[in-house]
mmCIF file of C-alpha atoms in Angstrom:
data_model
loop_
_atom_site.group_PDB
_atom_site.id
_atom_site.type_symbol
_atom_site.label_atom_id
_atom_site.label_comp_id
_atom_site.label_asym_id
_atom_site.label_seq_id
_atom_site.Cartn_x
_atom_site.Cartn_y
_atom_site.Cartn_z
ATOM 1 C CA UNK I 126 275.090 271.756 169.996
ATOM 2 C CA UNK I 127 276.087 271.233 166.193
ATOM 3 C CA UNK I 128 276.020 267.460 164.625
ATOM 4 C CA UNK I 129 280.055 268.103 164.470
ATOM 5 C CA UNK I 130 280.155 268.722 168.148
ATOM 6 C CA UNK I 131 278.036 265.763 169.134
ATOM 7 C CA UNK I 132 280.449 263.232 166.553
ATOM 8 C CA UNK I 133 283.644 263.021 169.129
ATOM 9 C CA UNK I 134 281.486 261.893 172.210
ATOM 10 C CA UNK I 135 279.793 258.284 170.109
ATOM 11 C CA UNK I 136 282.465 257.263 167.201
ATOM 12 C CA UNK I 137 285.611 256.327 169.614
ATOM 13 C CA UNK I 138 283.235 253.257 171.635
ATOM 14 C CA UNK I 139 282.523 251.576 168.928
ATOM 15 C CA UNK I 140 286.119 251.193 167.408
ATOM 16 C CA UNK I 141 288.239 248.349 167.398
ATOM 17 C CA UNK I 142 290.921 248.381 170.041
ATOM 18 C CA UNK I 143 293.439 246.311 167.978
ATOM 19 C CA UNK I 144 293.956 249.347 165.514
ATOM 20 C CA UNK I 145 296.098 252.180 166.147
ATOM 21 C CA UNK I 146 293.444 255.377 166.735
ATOM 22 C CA UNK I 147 295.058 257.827 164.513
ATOM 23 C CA UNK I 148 294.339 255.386 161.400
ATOM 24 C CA UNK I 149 290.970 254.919 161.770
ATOM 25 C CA UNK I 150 290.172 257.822 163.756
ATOM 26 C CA UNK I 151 292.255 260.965 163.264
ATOM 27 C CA UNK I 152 292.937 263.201 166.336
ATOM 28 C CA UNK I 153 293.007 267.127 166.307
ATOM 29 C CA UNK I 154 295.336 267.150 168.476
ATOM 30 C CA UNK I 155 298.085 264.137 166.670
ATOM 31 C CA UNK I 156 301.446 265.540 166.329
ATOM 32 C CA UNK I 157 302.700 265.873 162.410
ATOM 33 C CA UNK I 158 305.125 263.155 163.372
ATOM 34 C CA UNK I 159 302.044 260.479 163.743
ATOM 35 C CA UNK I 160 301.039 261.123 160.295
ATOM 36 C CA UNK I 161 304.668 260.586 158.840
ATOM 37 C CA UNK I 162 305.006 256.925 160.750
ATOM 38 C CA UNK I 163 301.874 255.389 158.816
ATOM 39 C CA UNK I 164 303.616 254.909 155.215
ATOM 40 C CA UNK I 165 306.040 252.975 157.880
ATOM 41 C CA UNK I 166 303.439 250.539 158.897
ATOM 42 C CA UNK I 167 302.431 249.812 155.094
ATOM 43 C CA UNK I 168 305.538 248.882 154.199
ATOM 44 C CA UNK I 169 306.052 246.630 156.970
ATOM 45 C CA UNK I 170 303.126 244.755 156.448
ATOM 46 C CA UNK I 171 303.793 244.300 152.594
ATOM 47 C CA UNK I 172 306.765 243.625 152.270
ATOM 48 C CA UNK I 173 309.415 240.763 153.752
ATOM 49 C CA UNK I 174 308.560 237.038 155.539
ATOM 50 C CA UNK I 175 306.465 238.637 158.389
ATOM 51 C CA UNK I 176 304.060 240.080 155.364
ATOM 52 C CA UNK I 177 303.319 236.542 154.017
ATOM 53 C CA UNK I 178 301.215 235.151 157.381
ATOM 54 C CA UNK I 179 297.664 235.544 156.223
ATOM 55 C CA UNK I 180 298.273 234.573 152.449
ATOM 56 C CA UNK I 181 297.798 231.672 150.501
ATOM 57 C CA UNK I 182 302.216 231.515 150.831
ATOM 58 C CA UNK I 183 302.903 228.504 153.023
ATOM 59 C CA UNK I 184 304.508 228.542 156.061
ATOM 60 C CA UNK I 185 308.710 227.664 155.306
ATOM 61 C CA UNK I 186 307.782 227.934 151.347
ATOM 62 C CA UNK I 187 311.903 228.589 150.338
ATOM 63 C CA UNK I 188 313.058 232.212 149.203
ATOM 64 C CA UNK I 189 316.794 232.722 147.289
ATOM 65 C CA UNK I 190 318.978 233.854 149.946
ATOM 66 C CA UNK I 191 319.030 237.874 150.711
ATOM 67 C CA UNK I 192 315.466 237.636 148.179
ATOM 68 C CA UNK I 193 312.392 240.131 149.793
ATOM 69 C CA UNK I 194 309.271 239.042 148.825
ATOM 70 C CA UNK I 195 306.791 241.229 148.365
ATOM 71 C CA UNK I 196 302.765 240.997 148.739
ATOM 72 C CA UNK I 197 301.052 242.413 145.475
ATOM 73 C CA UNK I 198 297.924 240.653 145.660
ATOM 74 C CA UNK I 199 296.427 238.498 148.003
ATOM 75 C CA UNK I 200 292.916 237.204 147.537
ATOM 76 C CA UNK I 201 291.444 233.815 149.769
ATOM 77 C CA UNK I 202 292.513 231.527 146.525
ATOM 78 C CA UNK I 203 296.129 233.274 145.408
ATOM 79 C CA UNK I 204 298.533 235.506 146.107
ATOM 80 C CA UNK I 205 301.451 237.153 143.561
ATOM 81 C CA UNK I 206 304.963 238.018 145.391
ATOM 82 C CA UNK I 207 307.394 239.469 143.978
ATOM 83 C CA UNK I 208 310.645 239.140 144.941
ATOM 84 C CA UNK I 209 313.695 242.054 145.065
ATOM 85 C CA UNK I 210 317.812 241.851 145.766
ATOM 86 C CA UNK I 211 317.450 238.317 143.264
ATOM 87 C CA UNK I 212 318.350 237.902 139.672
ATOM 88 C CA UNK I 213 315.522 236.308 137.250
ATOM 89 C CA UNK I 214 318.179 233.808 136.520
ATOM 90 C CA UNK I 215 319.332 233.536 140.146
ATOM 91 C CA UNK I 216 315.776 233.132 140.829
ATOM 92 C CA UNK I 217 315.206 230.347 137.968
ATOM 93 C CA UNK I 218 318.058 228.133 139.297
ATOM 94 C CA UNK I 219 316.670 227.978 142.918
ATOM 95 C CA UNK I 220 313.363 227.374 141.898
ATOM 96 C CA UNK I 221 314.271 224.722 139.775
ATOM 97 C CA UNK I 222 315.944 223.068 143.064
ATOM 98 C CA UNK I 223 314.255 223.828 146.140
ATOM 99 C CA UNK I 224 311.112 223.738 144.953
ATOM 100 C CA UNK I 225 311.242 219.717 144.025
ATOM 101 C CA UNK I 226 313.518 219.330 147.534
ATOM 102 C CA UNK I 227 310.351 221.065 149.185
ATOM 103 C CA UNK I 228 307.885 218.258 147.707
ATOM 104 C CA UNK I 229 306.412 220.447 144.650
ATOM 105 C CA UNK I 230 306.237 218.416 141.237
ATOM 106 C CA UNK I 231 307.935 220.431 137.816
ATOM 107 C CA UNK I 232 305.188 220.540 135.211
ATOM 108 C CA UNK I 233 307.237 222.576 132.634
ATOM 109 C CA UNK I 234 309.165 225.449 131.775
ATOM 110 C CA UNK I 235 308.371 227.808 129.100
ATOM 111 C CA UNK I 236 308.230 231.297 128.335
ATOM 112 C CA UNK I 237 308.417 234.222 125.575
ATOM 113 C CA UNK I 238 309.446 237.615 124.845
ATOM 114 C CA UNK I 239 312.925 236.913 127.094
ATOM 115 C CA UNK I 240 310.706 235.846 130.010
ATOM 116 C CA UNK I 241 311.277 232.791 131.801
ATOM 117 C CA UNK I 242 307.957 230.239 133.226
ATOM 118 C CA UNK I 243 308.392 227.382 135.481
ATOM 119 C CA UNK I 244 305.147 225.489 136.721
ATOM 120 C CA UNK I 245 304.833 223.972 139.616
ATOM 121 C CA UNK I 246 302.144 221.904 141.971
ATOM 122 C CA UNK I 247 302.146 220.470 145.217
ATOM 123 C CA UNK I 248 300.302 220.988 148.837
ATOM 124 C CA UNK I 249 297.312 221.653 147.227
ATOM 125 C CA UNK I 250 298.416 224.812 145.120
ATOM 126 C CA UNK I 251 299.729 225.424 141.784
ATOM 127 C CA UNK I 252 303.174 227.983 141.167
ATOM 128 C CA UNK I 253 304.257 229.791 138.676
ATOM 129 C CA UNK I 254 307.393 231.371 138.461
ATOM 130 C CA UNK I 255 307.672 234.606 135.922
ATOM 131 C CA UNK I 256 311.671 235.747 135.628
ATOM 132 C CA UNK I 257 313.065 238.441 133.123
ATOM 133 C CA UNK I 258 311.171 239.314 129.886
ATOM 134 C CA UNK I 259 312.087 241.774 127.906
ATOM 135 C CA UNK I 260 309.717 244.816 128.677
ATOM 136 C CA UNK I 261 310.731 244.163 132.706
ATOM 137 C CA UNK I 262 314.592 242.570 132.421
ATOM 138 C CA UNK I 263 314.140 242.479 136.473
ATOM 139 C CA UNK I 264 311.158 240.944 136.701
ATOM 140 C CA UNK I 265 310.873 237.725 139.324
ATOM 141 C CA UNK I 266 307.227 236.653 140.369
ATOM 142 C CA UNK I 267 305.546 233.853 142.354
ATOM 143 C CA UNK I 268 302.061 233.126 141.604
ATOM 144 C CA UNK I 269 300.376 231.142 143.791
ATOM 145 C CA UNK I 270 297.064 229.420 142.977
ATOM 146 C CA UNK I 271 294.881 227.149 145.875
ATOM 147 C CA UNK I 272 293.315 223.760 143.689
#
């Protein structure tokens, strides 16, 4: 009996049963379609509301209407979304709003190069809010910092 043999019949006890097999495990015998659906799962889990549990993001923090958010990093102490389907000035109006109505204190509002900065702190974290600039017209990011 050869070492790869002797593999199949120890690795599969010792994974975790919360994770789908063919991800951590793949399978000889998985269809083509099972290797096409993971890109599927990535996407869900960076991208929109549901992809926010487990970051720094606070549960109800406010999002422009029709805005996806999207996880670019998330680290214990801060997280950077960026959001799609919103204007940077769209973006820079609702901040300037919701985030006051939602019990965050404006520090300031600066910026350069065509880009747009709005500070923010409250519930223990500090925000930043990058809109536009002229290298990345598009451009609308929170960055979220744990004091």
């Amino acid at each position: 009996m050869t070492a790869v043999e002797a593999a199949p019949s120890i690795a599969p006890v010792d994974l975790p049963t919360d994770l789908a097999t063919d991800l951590a495990l793949p399978s000889r015998t998985a269809p083509p379609a099972v290797e096409t659906a993971a890109p599927q799962v990535a996407t869900t889990a960076t991208a929109g509301v549901e992809a926010l549990k487990g970051t720094v993001v606070p549960a109800g923090f406010p999002f422009p209407r029709g805005a996806v958010p999207t996880v670019s990093v998330s680290k214990p102490q801060r997280a950077t979304i960026s959001l799609r389907d919103v204007t940077p000035t769209a973006a820079v109006q609702f901040y300037r709003q919701a985030l006051p109505a939602a019990g965050y204190k404006f520090l300031q509002q600066g910026g350069s190069d065509g880009r747009t900065k709005l500070t923010f702190e409250g519930k223990g974290q500090g925000i930043q809010l990058l809109a536009g600039g002229d290298g990345s017209p598009d451009l609308v990011l929170l960055l979220f910092d744990n004091l």
